[in-house]
Coordinates of N, CA and C and ligand atoms in Angstrom, one line a residue:
M1 N 19.0 1.2 13.8 CA 17.6 0.9 13.6 C 16.8 1.9 12.8
D2 N 17.2 3.2 13.2 CA 16.5 4.3 12.5 C 16.8 4.3 11.0
F3 N 18.1 3.9 10.7 CA 18.5 3.9 9.2 C 17.6 2.8 8.5
L4 N 17.5 1.6 9.2 CA 16.8 0.5 8.6 C 15.3 0.9 8.4
I5 N 14.7 1.5 9.4 CA 13.3 2.0 9.3 C 13.2 2.9 8.1
N6 N 14.2 3.9 8.0 CA 14.1 4.8 6.9 C 14.2 4.1 5.5
V7 N 15.0 3.1 5.4 CA 15.2 2.3 4.2 C 13.8 1.7 3.8
F8 N 13.1 1.1 4.8 CA 11.8 0.5 4.5 C 10.7 1.5 4.3
V9 N 10.9 2.7 4.8 CA 9.9 3.8 4.5 C 10.1 4.2 3.0
V10 N 11.3 4.2 2.5 CA 11.6 4.5 1.1 C 11.0 3.4 0.2
L11 N 11.2 2.1 0.6 CA 10.6 1.0 -0.2 C 9.1 1.1 -0.2
H12 N 8.5 1.5 1.0 CA 7.1 1.7 1.2 C 6.6 2.8 0.2
L13 N 7.3 3.9 0.1 CA 6.9 5.0 -0.7 C 7.0 4.6 -2.2
L14 N 8.1 3.7 -2.5 CA 8.2 3.3 -3.9 C 7.0 2.4 -4.3
G15 N 6.6 1.5 -3.3 CA 5.4 0.7 -3.6 C 4.2 1.6 -3.9
L16 N 4.0 2.6 -3.1 CA 2.9 3.5 -3.3 C 3.0 4.2 -4.7
A17 N 4.2 4.6 -5.0 CA 4.4 5.2 -6.4 C 4.0 4.3 -7.5
A18 N 4.4 3.0 -7.3 CA 4.1 2.0 -8.3 C 2.6 1.8 -8.5
I19 N 1.9 1.8 -7.4 CA 0.4 1.6 -7.5 C -0.3 2.8 -8.1
V20 N 0.0 4.0 -7.5 CA -0.8 5.2 -7.9 C -0.3 5.6 -9.3
G21 N 1.1 5.5 -9.5 CA 1.6 5.9 -10.8 C 1.0 5.0 -11.9
S22 N 0.9 3.7 -11.7 CA 0.3 2.9 -12.7 C -1.2 3.0 -12.9
A23 N -1.9 3.0 -11.7 CA -3.4 2.9 -11.8 C -4.0 4.3 -12.2
V24 N -3.4 5.4 -11.7 CA -4.0 6.7 -11.8 C -3.4 7.5 -13.0
F25 N -2.0 7.4 -13.2 CA -1.4 8.3 -14.1 C -0.9 7.6 -15.4
V26 N -0.5 6.3 -15.4 CA 0.1 5.8 -16.6 C -0.9 4.9 -17.4
A27 N -1.1 3.7 -16.8 CA -1.9 2.7 -17.6 C -3.3 2.7 -17.0
R28 N -4.0 3.8 -17.2 CA -5.4 3.9 -16.6 C -6.3 2.7 -17.0
G29 N -6.7 2.0 -16.0 CA -7.7 0.9 -16.3 C -7.1 -0.4 -16.7
V30 N -5.7 -0.4 -16.9 CA -5.0 -1.7 -17.2 C -4.2 -2.1 -16.0
P31 N -4.4 -3.4 -15.6 CA -3.6 -3.9 -14.4 C -2.2 -4.2 -14.9
T32 N -1.2 -3.4 -14.5 CA 0.2 -3.7 -14.9 C 0.9 -4.5 -13.8
P33 N 2.1 -5.1 -14.1 CA 2.9 -5.8 -13.1 C 3.2 -4.8 -12.0
A34 N 3.5 -3.5 -12.3 CA 3.8 -2.5 -11.3 C 2.7 -2.4 -10.3
L35 N 1.5 -2.4 -10.8 CA 0.3 -2.3 -9.9 C 0.2 -3.5 -8.9
V36 N 0.3 -4.7 -9.5 CA 0.2 -5.9 -8.7 C 1.3 -6.1 -7.7
W37 N 2.6 -5.8 -8.2 CA 3.7 -6.0 -7.3 C 3.8 -4.9 -6.3
G38 N 3.3 -3.7 -6.6 CA 3.3 -2.6 -5.7 C 2.3 -2.9 -4.6
A39 N 1.1 -3.4 -4.9 CA 0.1 -3.8 -3.9 C 0.6 -4.8 -3.0
R40 N 1.3 -5.8 -3.5 CA 1.9 -6.9 -2.6 C 3.0 -6.3 -1.7
A41 N 3.8 -5.4 -2.3 CA 5.0 -4.8 -1.6 C 4.5 -3.9 -0.4
Q42 N 3.3 -3.2 -0.6 CA 2.8 -2.4 0.5 C 2.5 -3.2 1.7
I43 N 1.9 -4.4 1.5 CA 1.6 -5.2 2.7 C 2.9 -5.7 3.4
I44 N 3.8 -6.2 2.5 CA 5.1 -6.7 3.1 C 5.9 -5.6 3.8
T45 N 6.2 -4.5 3.1 CA 7.0 -3.5 3.7 C 6.3 -2.8 4.9
G46 N 4.9 -2.7 4.8 CA 4.2 -2.2 5.9 C 4.3 -3.0 7.2
L47 N 4.2 -4.4 7.0 CA 4.3 -5.3 8.2 C 5.8 -5.2 8.7
I48 N 6.8 -5.1 7.8 CA 8.2 -5.0 8.3 C 8.3 -3.7 9.1
L49 N 7.7 -2.6 8.6 CA 7.9 -1.4 9.3 C 7.2 -1.4 10.7
V50 N 6.1 -2.2 10.8 CA 5.5 -2.3 12.1 C 6.5 -3.1 13.0
G51 N 7.1 -4.2 12.5 CA 8.0 -5.0 13.3 C 9.2 -4.1 13.7
L52 N 9.8 -3.4 12.8 CA 11.0 -2.6 13.1 C 10.7 -1.5 14.1
N53 N 9.5 -0.8 14.0 CA 9.1 0.2 14.9 C 8.9 -0.4 16.3
E54 N 8.2 -1.5 16.4 CA 8.0 -2.2 17.7 C 9.3 -2.6 18.3
A55 N 10.2 -3.1 17.5 CA 11.5 -3.6 18.0 C 12.3 -2.4 18.6
G56 N 12.1 -1.2 17.9 CA 12.9 0.0 18.3 C 12.1 0.8 19.3
D57 N 11.0 0.2 19.9 CA 10.2 1.0 20.9 C 9.7 2.3 20.4
E58 N 9.5 2.4 19.0 CA 8.9 3.6 18.5 C 7.4 3.5 18.7
P59 N 6.7 4.6 19.1 CA 5.2 4.5 19.3 C 4.5 4.4 17.9
L60 N 3.5 3.5 17.9 CA 2.7 3.3 16.7 C 1.2 3.3 17.1
N61 N 0.4 3.9 16.2 CA -1.0 3.9 16.4 C -1.6 2.7 15.8
H62 N -1.9 1.7 16.6 CA -2.3 0.4 16.1 C -3.7 0.4 15.5
T63 N -4.6 1.3 15.9 CA -5.9 1.4 15.2 C -5.6 1.9 13.7
K64 N -4.8 2.9 13.6 CA -4.4 3.4 12.2 C -3.8 2.2 11.4
I65 N -2.9 1.5 12.0 CA -2.2 0.4 11.3 C -3.2 -0.7 10.8
G66 N -4.2 -1.0 11.7 CA -5.2 -2.0 11.4 C -6.1 -1.5 10.2
V67 N -6.5 -0.2 10.2 CA -7.3 0.3 9.1 C -6.5 0.3 7.8
K68 N -5.2 0.6 7.9 CA -4.4 0.6 6.7 C -4.2 -0.8 6.2
L69 N -4.1 -1.8 7.1 CA -3.9 -3.1 6.6 C -5.1 -3.6 5.9
L70 N -6.3 -3.3 6.4 CA -7.6 -3.7 5.7 C -7.6 -3.1 4.4
I71 N -7.3 -1.8 4.3 CA -7.4 -1.1 3.0 C -6.4 -1.7 2.0
A72 N -5.2 -2.0 2.5 CA -4.1 -2.5 1.7 C -4.5 -3.9 1.1
I73 N -5.2 -4.7 2.0 CA -5.7 -6.0 1.5 C -6.7 -5.8 0.3
G74 N -7.5 -4.7 0.5 CA -8.5 -4.4 -0.5 C -7.8 -4.0 -1.8
V75 N -6.7 -3.2 -1.7 CA -5.9 -2.8 -2.9 C -5.4 -4.0 -3.6
A76 N -4.8 -4.9 -2.8 CA -4.2 -6.1 -3.4 C -5.2 -7.0 -4.0
A77 N -6.4 -7.1 -3.4 CA -7.5 -8.0 -3.9 C -7.9 -7.4 -5.3
C78 N -8.1 -6.1 -5.3 CA -8.6 -5.5 -6.6 C -7.5 -5.7 -7.7
A79 N -6.2 -5.5 -7.3 CA -5.2 -5.6 -8.3 C -5.1 -7.1 -8.8
E80 N -5.1 -8.1 -7.9 CA -5.0 -9.5 -8.3 C -6.1 -9.9 -9.1
I81 N -7.4 -9.5 -8.7 CA -8.6 -10.0 -9.5 C -8.5 -9.3 -10.9
A82 N -8.2 -8.0 -10.9 CA -8.1 -7.3 -12.2 C -7.1 -8.0 -13.1
A83 N -5.9 -8.4 -12.6 CA -4.9 -9.0 -13.4 C -5.3 -10.4 -13.9
A84 N -6.0 -11.1 -13.0 CA -6.5 -12.5 -13.4 C -7.5 -12.4 -14.5
R85 N -8.4 -11.4 -14.4 CA -9.5 -11.2 -15.5 C -8.8 -10.7 -16.8
E86 N -7.8 -9.9 -16.6 CA -7.1 -9.4 -17.8 C -6.5 -10.6 -18.6
R87 N -5.9 -11.5 -17.9 CA -5.3 -12.7 -18.5 C -6.3 -13.5 -19.2
K88 N -7.6 -13.5 -18.8 CA -8.7 -14.3 -19.4 C -9.3 -13.4 -20.5
G89 N -8.8 -12.2 -20.8 CA -9.4 -11.4 -21.8 C -10.6 -10.7 -21.4
Q90 N -10.9 -10.6 -20.0 CA -12.1 -9.9 -19.5 C -11.6 -8.7 -18.7
G91 N -11.0 -7.7 -19.4 CA -10.5 -6.6 -18.6 C -11.6 -5.9 -17.8
N92 N -11.2 -5.4 -16.6 CA -12.1 -4.7 -15.7 C -11.5 -3.4 -15.2
P93 N -11.6 -2.3 -15.9 CA -10.9 -1.1 -15.5 C -11.4 -0.6 -14.1
Q94 N -12.7 -0.9 -13.8 CA -13.2 -0.4 -12.5 C -12.3 -0.9 -11.3
L95 N -11.9 -2.2 -11.4 CA -11.1 -2.7 -10.3 C -9.7 -2.0 -10.2
V96 N -9.2 -1.7 -11.4 CA -7.9 -0.9 -11.3 C -8.1 0.4 -10.7
H97 N -9.2 1.1 -11.1 CA -9.5 2.4 -10.5 C -9.7 2.3 -9.0
A98 N -10.4 1.3 -8.6 CA -10.6 1.1 -7.2 C -9.3 0.9 -6.4
A99 N -8.4 0.1 -7.0 CA -7.1 -0.1 -6.4 C -6.3 1.2 -6.2
G100 N -6.3 2.0 -7.3 CA -5.7 3.3 -7.2 C -6.3 4.2 -6.2
A101 N -7.7 4.3 -6.1 CA -8.4 5.1 -5.2 C -8.1 4.7 -3.8
L102 N -8.1 3.4 -3.5 CA -7.9 2.9 -2.2 C -6.5 3.2 -1.7
A103 N -5.5 3.1 -2.6 CA -4.1 3.5 -2.3 C -4.0 4.9 -1.9
V104 N -4.7 5.8 -2.7 CA -4.7 7.2 -2.3 C -5.3 7.4 -1.0
L105 N -6.4 6.7 -0.7 CA -7.1 6.8 0.6 C -6.1 6.4 1.7
N106 N -5.3 5.3 1.5 CA -4.4 4.9 2.5 C -3.2 5.9 2.7
T107 N -2.9 6.6 1.6 CA -1.9 7.7 1.8 C -2.4 8.8 2.6
L108 N -3.7 9.2 2.4 CA -4.3 10.2 3.2 C -4.3 9.8 4.7
I109 N -4.7 8.6 4.9 CA -4.7 8.1 6.3 C -3.3 8.1 6.9
A110 N -2.3 7.6 6.1 CA -0.9 7.6 6.6 C -0.5 8.9 7.1
V111 N -0.8 9.9 6.3 CA -0.2 11.3 6.5 C -1.1 12.2 7.4
L112 N -2.4 12.1 7.3 CA -3.3 13.0 7.9 C -3.8 12.5 9.3
W113 N -3.8 11.2 9.5 CA -4.2 10.6 10.8 C -3.0 10.8 11.8
T114 N -3.0 11.9 12.6 CA -1.8 12.2 13.4 C -2.0 11.9 14.9
S115 N -3.3 11.6 15.3 CA -3.5 11.4 16.7 C -2.7 10.1 17.2
A116 N -2.4 10.1 18.5 CA -1.6 9.0 19.0 C -2.3 7.7 19.1
S117 N -3.6 7.7 19.1 CA -4.3 6.3 19.2 C -5.6 6.4 18.4
Ligands
HEM201 C1 -1.7 0.8 -0.3 C2 -1.2 0.6 0.9 C3 -0.4 1.6 1.7 C4 -0.1 2.9 1.5 C5 -0.5 3.7 0.2 C6 0.7 3.4 2.6 C7 1.3 4.7 2.7 C8 2.2 5.1 3.6 C9 2.8 6.4 3.6 C10 2.7 7.5 2.6 C11 3.6 6.4 4.7 C12 4.6 7.5 5.2 C13 3.9 8.4 6.2 C14 4.8 9.4 6.8 O1 6.0 9.2 6.9 O2 4.2 10.5 7.2 C15 3.5 5.1 5.4 C16 4.1 4.8 6.6 C17 3.9 3.6 7.3 N1 3.1 2.6 6.9 FE1 2.0 2.5 5.2 N2 0.9 2.4 3.5 C18 0.2 1.3 3.0 C19 0.1 0.1 3.7 C20 0.6 -0.2 4.9 C21 0.4 -1.4 5.6 C22 -0.4 -2.6 5.1 C23 1.0 -1.3 6.8 C24 1.1 -2.3 8.0 C25 0.3 -3.3 8.2 C26 1.6 0.0 6.9 C27 2.4 0.5 7.9 C28 3.1 1.6 7.9 C29 4.0 2.1 9.0 C30 4.4 1.3 10.2 C31 4.5 3.3 8.6 C32 5.6 4.2 9.3 C33 5.0 4.7 10.6 C34 3.9 5.7 10.4 O3 4.0 6.7 9.7 O4 2.7 5.3 10.9 N3 1.3 0.6 5.7 N4 2.6 4.4 4.7

């Protein structure tokens, strides 16, 4: 179980790299497929991690998970809307920046929120 959890943590970190790498460092202001798929992947791998941790009786801070889920939905919404507008020729760099900033916020929460509940 620990190995499987670690595999999904790696996938979760790759999703984070896709979002922040694309939005903040590479294609500033342009919604790339890496941004959109990274945002989707965070929700899916995050929920799988919750399931695996619960199944393995690993302690989880559910308040922290709830906050991260809300922020991750915000990241995905910004990425999806930015990509849809880009397809219509109405680029919106602010939405891409917001997706990157929210992903950085979720990283800070993931690592710095260390209390048990
Ligand atoms: C943009 C969205 C997200 C980012 C940037 C993000 C970031 C991270 C990072 C950096 C870690 C590793 C923390 C560590 O090992 O110290 C982590 C772990 C984890 N994340 Fe996320 N995450 C996101 C979304 C989610 C979502 C939506 C869920 C679940 C609903 C979730 C659930 C988890 C769980 C269960 C872990 C492992 C246990 C823990 O450290 O609390 N994440 N996340």
